[in-house]
mmCIF file of C-alpha atoms in Angstrom:
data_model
loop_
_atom_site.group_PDB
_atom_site.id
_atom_site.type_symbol
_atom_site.label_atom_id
_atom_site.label_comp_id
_atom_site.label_asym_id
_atom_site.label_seq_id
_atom_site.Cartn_x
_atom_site.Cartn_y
_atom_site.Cartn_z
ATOM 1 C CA UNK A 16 -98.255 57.073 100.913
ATOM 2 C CA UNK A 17 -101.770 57.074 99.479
ATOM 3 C CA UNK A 18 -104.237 59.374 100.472
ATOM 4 C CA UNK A 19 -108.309 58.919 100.150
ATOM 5 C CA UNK A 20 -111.706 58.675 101.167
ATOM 6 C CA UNK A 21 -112.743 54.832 101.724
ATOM 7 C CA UNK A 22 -116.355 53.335 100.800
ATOM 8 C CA UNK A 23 -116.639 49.773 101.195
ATOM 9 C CA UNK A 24 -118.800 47.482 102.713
ATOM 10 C CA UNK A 25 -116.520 43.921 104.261
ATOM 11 C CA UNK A 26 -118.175 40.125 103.103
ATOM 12 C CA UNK A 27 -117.425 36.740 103.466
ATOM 13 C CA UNK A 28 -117.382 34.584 100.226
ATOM 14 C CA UNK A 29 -119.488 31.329 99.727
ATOM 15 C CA UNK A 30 -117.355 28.292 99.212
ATOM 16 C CA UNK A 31 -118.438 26.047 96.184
ATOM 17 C CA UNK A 32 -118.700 22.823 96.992
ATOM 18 C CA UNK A 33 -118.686 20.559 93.703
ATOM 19 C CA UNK A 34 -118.254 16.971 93.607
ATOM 20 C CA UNK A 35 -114.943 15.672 93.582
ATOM 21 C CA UNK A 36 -113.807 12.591 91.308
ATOM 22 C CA UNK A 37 -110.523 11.102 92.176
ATOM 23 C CA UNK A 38 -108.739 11.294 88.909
ATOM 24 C CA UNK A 39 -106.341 13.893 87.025
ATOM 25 C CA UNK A 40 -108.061 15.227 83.844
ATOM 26 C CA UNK A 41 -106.991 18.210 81.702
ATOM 27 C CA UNK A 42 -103.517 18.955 80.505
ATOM 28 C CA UNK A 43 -101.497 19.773 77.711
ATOM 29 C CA UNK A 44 -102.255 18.998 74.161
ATOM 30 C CA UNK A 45 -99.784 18.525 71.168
ATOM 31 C CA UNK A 46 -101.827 19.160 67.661
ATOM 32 C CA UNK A 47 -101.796 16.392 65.572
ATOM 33 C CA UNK A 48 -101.859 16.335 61.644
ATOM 34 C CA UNK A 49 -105.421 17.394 60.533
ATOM 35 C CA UNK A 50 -106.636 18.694 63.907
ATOM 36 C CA UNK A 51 -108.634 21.959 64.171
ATOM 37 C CA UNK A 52 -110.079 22.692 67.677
ATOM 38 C CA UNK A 53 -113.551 21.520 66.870
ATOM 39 C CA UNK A 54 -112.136 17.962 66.267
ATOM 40 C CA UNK A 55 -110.072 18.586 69.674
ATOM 41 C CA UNK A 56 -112.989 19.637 71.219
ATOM 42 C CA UNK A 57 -115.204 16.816 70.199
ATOM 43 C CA UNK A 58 -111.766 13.840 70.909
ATOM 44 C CA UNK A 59 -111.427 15.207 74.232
ATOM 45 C CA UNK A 60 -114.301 16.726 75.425
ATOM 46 C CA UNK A 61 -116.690 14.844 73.299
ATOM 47 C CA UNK A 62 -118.210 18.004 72.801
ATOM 48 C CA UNK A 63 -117.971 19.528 69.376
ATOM 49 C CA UNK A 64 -119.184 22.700 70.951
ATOM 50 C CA UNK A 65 -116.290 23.037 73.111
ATOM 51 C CA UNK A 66 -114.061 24.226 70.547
ATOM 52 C CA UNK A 67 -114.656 27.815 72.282
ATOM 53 C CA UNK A 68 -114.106 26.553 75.357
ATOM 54 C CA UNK A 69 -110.329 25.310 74.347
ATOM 55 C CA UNK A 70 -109.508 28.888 72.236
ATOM 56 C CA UNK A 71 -110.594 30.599 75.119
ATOM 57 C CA UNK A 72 -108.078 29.010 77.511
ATOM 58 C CA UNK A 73 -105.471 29.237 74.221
ATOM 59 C CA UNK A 74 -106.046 32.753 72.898
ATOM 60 C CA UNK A 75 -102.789 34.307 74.057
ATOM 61 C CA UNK A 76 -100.774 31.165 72.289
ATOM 62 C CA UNK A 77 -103.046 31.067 69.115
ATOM 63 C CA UNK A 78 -103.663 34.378 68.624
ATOM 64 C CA UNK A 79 -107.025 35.888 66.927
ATOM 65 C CA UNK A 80 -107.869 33.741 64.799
ATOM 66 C CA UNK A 81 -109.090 30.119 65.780
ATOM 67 C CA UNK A 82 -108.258 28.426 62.819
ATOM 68 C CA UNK A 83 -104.301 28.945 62.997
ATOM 69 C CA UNK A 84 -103.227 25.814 65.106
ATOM 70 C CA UNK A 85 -100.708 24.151 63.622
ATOM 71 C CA UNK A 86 -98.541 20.476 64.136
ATOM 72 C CA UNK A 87 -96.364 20.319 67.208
ATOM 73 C CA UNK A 88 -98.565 23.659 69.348
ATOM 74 C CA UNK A 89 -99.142 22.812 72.525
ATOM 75 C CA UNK A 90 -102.612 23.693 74.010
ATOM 76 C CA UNK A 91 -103.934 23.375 77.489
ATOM 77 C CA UNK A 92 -106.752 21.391 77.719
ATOM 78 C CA UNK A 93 -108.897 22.949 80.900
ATOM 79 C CA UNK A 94 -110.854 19.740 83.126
ATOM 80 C CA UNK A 95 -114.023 20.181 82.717
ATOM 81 C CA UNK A 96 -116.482 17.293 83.974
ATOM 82 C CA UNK A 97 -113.576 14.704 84.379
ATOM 83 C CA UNK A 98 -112.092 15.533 80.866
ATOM 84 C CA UNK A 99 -110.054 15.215 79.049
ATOM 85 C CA UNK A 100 -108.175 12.785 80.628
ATOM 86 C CA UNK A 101 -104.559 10.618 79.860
ATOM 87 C CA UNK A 102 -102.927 13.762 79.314
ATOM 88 C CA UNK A 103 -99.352 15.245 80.422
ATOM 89 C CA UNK A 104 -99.682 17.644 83.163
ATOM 90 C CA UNK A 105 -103.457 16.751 83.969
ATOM 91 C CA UNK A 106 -104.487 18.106 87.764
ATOM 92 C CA UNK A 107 -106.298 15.990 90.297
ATOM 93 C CA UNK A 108 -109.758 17.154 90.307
ATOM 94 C CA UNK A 109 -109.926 16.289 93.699
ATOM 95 C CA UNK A 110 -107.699 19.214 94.228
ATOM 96 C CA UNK A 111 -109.026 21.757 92.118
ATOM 97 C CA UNK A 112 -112.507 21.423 93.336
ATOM 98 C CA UNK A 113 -110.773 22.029 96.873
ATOM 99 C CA UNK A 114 -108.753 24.559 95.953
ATOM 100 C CA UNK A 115 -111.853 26.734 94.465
ATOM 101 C CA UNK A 116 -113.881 25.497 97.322
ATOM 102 C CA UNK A 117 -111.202 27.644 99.859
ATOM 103 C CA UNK A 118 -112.327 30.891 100.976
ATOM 104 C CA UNK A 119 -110.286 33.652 99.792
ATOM 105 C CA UNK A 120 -109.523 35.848 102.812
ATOM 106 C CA UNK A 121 -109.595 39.636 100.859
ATOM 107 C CA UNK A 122 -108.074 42.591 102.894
ATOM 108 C CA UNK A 123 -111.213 44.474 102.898
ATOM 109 C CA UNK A 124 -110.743 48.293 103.759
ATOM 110 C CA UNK A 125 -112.490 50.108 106.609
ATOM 111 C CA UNK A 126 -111.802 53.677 107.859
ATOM 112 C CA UNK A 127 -108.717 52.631 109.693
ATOM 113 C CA UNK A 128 -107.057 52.099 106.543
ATOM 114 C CA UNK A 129 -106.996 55.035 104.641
ATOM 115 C CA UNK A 130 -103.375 55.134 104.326
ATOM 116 C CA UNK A 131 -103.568 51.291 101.547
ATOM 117 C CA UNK A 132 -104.002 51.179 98.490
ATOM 118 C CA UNK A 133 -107.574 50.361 97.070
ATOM 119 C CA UNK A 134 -108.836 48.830 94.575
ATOM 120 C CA UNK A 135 -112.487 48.983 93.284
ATOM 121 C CA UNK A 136 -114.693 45.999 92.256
ATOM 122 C CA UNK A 137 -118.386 45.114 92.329
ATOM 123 C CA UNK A 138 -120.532 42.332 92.170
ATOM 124 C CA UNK A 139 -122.805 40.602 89.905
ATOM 125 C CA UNK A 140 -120.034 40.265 87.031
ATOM 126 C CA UNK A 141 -120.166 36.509 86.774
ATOM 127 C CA UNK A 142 -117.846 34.529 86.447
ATOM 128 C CA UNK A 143 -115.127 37.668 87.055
ATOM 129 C CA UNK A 144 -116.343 39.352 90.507
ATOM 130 C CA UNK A 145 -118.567 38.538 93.202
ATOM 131 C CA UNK A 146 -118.343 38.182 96.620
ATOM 132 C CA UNK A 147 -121.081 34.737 96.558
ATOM 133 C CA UNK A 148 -118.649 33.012 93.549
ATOM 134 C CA UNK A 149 -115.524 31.718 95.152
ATOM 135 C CA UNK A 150 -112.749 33.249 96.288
ATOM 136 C CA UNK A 151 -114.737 36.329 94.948
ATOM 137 C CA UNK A 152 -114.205 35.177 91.108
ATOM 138 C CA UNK A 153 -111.435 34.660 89.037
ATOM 139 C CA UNK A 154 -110.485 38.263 88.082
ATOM 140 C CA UNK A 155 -110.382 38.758 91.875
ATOM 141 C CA UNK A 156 -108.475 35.807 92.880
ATOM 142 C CA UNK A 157 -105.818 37.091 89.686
ATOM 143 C CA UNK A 158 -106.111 40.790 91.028
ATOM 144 C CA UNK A 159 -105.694 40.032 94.611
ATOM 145 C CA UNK A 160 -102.707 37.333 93.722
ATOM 146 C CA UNK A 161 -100.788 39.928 91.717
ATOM 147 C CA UNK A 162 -101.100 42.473 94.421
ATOM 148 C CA UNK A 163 -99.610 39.752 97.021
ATOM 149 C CA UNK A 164 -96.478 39.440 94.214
ATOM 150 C CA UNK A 165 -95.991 43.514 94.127
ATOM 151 C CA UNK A 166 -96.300 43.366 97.581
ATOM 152 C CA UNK A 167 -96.964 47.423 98.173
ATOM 153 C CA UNK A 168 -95.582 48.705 100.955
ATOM 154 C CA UNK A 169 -98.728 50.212 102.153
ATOM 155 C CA UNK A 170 -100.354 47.171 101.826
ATOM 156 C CA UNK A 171 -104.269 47.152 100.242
ATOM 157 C CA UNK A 172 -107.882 46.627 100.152
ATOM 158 C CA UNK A 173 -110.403 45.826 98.007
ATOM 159 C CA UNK A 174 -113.421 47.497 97.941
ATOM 160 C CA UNK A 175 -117.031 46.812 96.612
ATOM 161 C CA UNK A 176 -119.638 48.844 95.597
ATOM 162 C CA UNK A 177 -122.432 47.741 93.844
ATOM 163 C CA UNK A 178 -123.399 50.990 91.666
ATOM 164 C CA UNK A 179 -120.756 50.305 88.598
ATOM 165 C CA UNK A 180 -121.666 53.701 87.657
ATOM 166 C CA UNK A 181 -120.121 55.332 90.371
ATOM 167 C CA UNK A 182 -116.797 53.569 89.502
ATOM 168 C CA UNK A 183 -115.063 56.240 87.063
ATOM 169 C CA UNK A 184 -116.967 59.307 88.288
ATOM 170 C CA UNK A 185 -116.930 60.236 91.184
ATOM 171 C CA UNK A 186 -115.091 57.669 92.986
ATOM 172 C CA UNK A 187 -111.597 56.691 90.722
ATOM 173 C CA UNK A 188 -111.997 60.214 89.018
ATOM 174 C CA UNK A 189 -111.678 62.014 92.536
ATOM 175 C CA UNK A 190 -109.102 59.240 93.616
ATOM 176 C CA UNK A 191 -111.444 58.467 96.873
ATOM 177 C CA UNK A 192 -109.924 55.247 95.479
ATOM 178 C CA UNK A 193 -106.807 54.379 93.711
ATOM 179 C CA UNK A 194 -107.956 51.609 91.312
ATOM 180 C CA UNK A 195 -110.733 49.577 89.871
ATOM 181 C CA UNK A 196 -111.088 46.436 87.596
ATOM 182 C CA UNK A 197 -112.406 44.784 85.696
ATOM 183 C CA UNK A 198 -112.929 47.132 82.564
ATOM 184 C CA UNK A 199 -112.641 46.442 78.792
ATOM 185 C CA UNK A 200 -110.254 48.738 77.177
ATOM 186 C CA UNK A 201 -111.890 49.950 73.651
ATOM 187 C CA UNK A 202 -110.049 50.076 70.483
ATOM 188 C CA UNK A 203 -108.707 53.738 71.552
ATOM 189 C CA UNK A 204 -105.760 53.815 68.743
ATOM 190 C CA UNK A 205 -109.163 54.219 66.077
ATOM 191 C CA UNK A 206 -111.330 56.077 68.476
ATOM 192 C CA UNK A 207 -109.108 58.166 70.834
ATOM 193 C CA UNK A 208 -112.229 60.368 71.822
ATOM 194 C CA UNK A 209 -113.787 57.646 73.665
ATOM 195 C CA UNK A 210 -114.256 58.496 77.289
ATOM 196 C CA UNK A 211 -112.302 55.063 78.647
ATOM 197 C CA UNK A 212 -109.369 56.507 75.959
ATOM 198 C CA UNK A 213 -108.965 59.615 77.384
ATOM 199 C CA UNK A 214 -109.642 59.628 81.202
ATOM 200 C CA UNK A 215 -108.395 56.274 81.863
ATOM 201 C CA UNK A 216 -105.186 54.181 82.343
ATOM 202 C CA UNK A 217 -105.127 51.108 81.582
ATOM 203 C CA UNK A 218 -103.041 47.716 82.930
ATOM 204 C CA UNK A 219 -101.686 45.289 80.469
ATOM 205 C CA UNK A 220 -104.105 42.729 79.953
ATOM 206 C CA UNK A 221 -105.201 40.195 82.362
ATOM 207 C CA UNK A 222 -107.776 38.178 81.080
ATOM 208 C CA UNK A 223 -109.041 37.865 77.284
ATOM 209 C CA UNK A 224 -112.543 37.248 76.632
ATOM 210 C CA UNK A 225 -114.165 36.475 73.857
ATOM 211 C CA UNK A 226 -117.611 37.789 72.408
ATOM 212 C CA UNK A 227 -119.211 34.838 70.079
ATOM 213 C CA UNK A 228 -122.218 34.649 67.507
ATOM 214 C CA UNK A 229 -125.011 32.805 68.965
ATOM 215 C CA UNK A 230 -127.217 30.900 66.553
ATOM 216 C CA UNK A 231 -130.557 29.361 66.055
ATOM 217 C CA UNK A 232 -129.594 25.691 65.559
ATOM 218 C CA UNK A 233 -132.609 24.405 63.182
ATOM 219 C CA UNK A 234 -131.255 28.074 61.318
ATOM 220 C CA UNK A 235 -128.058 27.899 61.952
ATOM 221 C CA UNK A 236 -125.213 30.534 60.301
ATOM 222 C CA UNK A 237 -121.194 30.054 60.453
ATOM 223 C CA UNK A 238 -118.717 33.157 61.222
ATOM 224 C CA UNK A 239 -115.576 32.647 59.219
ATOM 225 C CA UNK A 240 -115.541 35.942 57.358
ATOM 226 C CA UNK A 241 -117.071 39.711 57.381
ATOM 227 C CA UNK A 242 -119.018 38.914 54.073
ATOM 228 C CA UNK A 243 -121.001 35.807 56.635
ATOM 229 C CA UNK A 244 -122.736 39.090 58.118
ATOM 230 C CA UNK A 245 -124.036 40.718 55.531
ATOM 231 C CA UNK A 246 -127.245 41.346 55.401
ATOM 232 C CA UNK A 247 -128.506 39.607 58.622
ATOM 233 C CA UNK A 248 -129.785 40.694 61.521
ATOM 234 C CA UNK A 249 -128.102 40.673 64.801
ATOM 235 C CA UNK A 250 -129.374 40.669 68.739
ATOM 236 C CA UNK A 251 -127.661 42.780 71.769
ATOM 237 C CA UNK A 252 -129.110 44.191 74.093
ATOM 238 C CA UNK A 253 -129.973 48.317 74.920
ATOM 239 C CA UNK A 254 -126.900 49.391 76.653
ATOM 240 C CA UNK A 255 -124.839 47.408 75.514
ATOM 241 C CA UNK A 256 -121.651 48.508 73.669
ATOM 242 C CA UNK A 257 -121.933 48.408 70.461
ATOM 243 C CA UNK A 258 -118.479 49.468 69.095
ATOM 244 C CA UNK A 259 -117.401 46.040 68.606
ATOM 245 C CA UNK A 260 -119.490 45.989 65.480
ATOM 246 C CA UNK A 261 -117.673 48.972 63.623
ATOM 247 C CA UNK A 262 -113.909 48.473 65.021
ATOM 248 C CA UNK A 263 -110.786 47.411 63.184
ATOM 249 C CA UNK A 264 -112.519 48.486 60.130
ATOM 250 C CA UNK A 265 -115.295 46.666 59.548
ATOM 251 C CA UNK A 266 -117.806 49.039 59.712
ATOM 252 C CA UNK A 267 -121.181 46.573 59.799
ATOM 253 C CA UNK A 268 -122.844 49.087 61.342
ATOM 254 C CA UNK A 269 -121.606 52.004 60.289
ATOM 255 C CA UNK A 270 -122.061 50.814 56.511
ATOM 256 C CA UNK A 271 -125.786 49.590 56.832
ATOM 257 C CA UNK A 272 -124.142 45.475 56.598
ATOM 258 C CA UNK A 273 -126.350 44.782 59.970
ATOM 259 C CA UNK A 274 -129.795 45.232 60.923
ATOM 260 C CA UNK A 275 -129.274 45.197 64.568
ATOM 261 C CA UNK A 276 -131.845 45.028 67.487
ATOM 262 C CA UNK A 277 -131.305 45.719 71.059
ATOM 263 C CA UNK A 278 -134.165 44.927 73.138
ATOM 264 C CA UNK A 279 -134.182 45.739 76.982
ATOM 265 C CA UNK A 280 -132.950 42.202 78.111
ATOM 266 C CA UNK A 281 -130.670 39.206 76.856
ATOM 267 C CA UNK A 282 -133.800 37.000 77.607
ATOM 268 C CA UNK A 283 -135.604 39.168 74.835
ATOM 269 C CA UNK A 284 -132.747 38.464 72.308
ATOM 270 C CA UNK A 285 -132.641 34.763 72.796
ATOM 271 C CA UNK A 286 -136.665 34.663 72.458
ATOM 272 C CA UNK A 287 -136.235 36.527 68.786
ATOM 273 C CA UNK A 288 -133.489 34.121 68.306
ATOM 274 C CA UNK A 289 -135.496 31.067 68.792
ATOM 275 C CA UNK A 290 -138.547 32.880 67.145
ATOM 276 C CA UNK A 291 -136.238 33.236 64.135
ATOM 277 C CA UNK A 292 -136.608 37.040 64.095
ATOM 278 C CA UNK A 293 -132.978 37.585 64.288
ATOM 279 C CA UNK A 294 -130.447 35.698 62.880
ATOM 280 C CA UNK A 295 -127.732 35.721 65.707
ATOM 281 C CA UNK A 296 -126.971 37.192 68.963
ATOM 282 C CA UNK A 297 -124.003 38.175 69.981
ATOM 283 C CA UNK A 298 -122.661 37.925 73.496
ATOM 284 C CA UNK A 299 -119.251 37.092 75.807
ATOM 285 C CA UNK A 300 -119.228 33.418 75.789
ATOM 286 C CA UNK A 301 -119.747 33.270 79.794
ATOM 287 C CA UNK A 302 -122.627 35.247 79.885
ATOM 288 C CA UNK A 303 -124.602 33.914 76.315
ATOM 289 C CA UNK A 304 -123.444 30.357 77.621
ATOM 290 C CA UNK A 305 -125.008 30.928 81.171
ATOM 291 C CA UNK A 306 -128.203 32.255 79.658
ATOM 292 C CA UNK A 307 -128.070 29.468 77.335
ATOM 293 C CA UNK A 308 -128.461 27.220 80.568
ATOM 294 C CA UNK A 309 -130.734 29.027 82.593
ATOM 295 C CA UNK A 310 -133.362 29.475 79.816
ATOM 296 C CA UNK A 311 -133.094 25.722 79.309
ATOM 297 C CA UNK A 312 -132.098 26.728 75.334
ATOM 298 C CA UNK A 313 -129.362 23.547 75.254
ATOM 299 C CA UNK A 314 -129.962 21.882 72.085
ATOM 300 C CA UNK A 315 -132.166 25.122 70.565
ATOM 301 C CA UNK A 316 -129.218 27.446 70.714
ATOM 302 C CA UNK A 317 -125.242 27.152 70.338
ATOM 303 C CA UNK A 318 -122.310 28.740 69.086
ATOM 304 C CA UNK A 319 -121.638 29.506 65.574
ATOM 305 C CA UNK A 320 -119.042 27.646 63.505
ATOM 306 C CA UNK A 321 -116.104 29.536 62.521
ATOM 307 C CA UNK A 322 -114.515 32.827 64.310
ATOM 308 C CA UNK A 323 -115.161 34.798 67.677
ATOM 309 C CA UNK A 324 -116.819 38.463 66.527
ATOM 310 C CA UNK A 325 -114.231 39.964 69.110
ATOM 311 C CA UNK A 326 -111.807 39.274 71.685
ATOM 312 C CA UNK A 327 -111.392 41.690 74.129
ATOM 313 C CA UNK A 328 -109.268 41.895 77.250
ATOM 314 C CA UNK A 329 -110.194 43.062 80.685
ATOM 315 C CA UNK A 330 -107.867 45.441 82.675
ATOM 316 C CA UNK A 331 -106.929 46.813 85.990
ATOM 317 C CA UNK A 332 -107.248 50.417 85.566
ATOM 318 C CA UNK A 333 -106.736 54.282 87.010
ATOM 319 C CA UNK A 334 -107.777 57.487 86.383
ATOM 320 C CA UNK A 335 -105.989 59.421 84.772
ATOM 321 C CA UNK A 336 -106.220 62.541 87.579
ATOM 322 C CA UNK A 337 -104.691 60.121 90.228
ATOM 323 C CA UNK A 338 -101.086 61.877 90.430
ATOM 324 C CA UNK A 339 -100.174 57.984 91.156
ATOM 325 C CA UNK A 340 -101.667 56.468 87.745
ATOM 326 C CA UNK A 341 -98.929 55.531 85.930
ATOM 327 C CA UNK A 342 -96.540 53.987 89.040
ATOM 328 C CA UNK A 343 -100.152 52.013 90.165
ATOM 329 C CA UNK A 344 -100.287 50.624 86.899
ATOM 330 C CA UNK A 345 -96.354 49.837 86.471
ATOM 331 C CA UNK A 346 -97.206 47.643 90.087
ATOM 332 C CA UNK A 347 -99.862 46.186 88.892
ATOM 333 C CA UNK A 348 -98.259 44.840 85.485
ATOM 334 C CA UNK A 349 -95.095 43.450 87.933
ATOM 335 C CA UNK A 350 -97.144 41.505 90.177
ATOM 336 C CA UNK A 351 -98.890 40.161 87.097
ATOM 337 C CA UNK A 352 -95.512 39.009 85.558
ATOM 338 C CA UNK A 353 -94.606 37.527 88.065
ATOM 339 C CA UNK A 354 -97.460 35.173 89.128
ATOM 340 C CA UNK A 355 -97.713 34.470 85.157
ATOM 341 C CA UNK A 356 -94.132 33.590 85.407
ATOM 342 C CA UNK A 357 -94.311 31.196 88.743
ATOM 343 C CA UNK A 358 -97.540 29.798 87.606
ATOM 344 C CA UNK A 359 -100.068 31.127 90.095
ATOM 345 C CA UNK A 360 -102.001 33.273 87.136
ATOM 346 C CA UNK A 361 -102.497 29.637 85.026
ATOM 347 C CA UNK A 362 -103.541 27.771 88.216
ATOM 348 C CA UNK A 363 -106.415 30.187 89.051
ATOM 349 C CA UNK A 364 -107.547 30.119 85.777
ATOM 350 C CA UNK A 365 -107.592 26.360 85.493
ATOM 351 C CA UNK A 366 -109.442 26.193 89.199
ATOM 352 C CA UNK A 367 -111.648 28.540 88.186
ATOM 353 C CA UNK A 368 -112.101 27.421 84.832
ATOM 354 C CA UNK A 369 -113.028 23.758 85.654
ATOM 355 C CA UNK A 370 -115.935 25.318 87.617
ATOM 356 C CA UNK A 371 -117.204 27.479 85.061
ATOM 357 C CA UNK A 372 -117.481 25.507 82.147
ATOM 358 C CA UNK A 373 -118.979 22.358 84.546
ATOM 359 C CA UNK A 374 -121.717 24.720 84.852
ATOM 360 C CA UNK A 375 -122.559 25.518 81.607
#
């Protein structure tokens, strides 16, 4: 039995109501002789630009670097907009749109529960968590799914409270709640010191994201090597991490190979972008691909050519004072097996997936 203080406040979630086309589209893919994913992207999607789109539903089969498909792989091919369509395993959009559309009832904690295990979220982390996105977004959906599978005694919660600063100190550091999510893990095997590295525990991976080079299409650059970077100028905004620029090694800024600017706001970098002050900006696909959209910047700005500057995985995590930490994390990682391995993980992605990209 868990003991803790609770703090959470108990929502409804907003159903999405898309329109519904009575077809299957999406599937799996089988690389054919010559293909890279931009030619994928542009046969099925007929969307060059969705070669991103396709690695980022892939990543765990191709691995980190885009390029590396080969003849025979097998790829699946998220529905977006009605497409692709003709292929094996293809879903009936129909039902996806429904199933994203269904509420997600969420045990949400009050003081009569002390004795569950919680877990701590927020909102406003589009397309991940919030209570307004359905079924309270897709690292919800995966959280609260995986939690069903390990099936805790004690049963849980999930909390939500808005100041993500709160989330490691005082709250998960005090264990007033057991666990929180979604967090990157940093590259702690070259940077122990790190604060994440040493007060936290961390979940096998749940979700991979990937960070991408945005670029000035009438000034376009390509990412397929470290040397592409030298010497320009890059865009991310103040407070923003900015280790990815310096791990595994490649030291841009460490070594003076970057200029790099960090205004206050991500509007600010995509206004030097298009102003040609700064030669890329660099961004989690979701979140540069949703500004892209709500700035009206389609056609103006897109996604470099070539590699993703990072991929990075978001985690379930602990603290490491919780005298539970480790056996939290051990449940966590079975549940997660287990709906990868019955297929529940893949079909919230894909449901939430088809969604997300339809937007952008």
């Amino acid at each position: 039995m868990f003991n803790r203080f609770t703090a959470a406040a108990a929502a409804t979630f907003m159903a999405f109501a898309g329109a519904a086309q009575a077809q299957s589209c999406g599937g799996t893919y089988t690389v054919q002789p010559g293909d890279s994913l931009s030619l994928i992207a542009d046969s099925q999607y007929k969307d060059v630009g969705k070669w991103s789109t396709i690695y980022q539903s892939n990543v765990g089969v191709i691995g980190n670097r885009p390029e590396r498909i080969y003849v025979g792989m097998r790829l699946n091919l998220t529905c977006i907009d009605g497409l692709p369509v003709g292929l094996e395993g293809g879903v009936d959009v129909a039902e996806v749109t429904r199933a994203a559309a269904t509420p997600l009832v969420v045990p949400f904690g009050n003081a009569a529960n002390r004795s569950k295990i919680t877990l701590l979220t927020a909102d406003d982390y589009a397309p991940f968590t919030d209570r307004n996105l359905p079924k309270g977004g897709m690292f919800t959906e995966i959280v609260q799914a995986a939690m069903e599978a390990a099936s805790p005694d004690e049963g849980f919660d999930i909390h939500w409270v808005n100041d993500w600063s709160s989330h490691h100190e005082p709250l998960l550091s005090n264990a007033l709640l057991d666990m929180g999510f979604p967090w990157f893990r940093p590259d702690c095997e070259n940077d122990p010191a790190q604060y994440r590295c040493e007060n936290l525990v961390f979940s096998e991976p749940v979700f991979e994201v990937l960070s991408l080079l945005f670029v000035n299409t009438a000034n376009p650059m390509a990412f397929t090597s470290d040397a592409d970077m030298d010497g320009k100028v890059m865009c991310r905004p103040a407070g923003y991490a900015t280790f990815l620029f310096d791990q595994n090694g490649r030291n841009w800024l460490a070594d003076g190979r970057i200029e790099l600017k960090q205004p206050q706001s991500i509007d600010q970098c995509f206004e030097m972008l298009v102003d040609q002050e700064v030669d890329g900006v660099v961004l989690n696909e979701f979140t540069g691909r949703k500004k892209i959209n709500d700035l009206g910047l389609k056609g103006q700005v897109d996604v470099a050519q070539g590699l993703p500057i990072t991929i990075d995985a978001l985690h379930v995590i602990a603290h490491k004072s919780h005298p539970d930490a480790d056996a939290l994390m051990s449940m966590v990682n079975e549940g997660l097996v287990e709906i990868r391995q019955n297929g529940r993980y893949q079909q919230a992605i894909d449901e939430h997936m088809t969604r997300i990209w339809a937007e952008f």
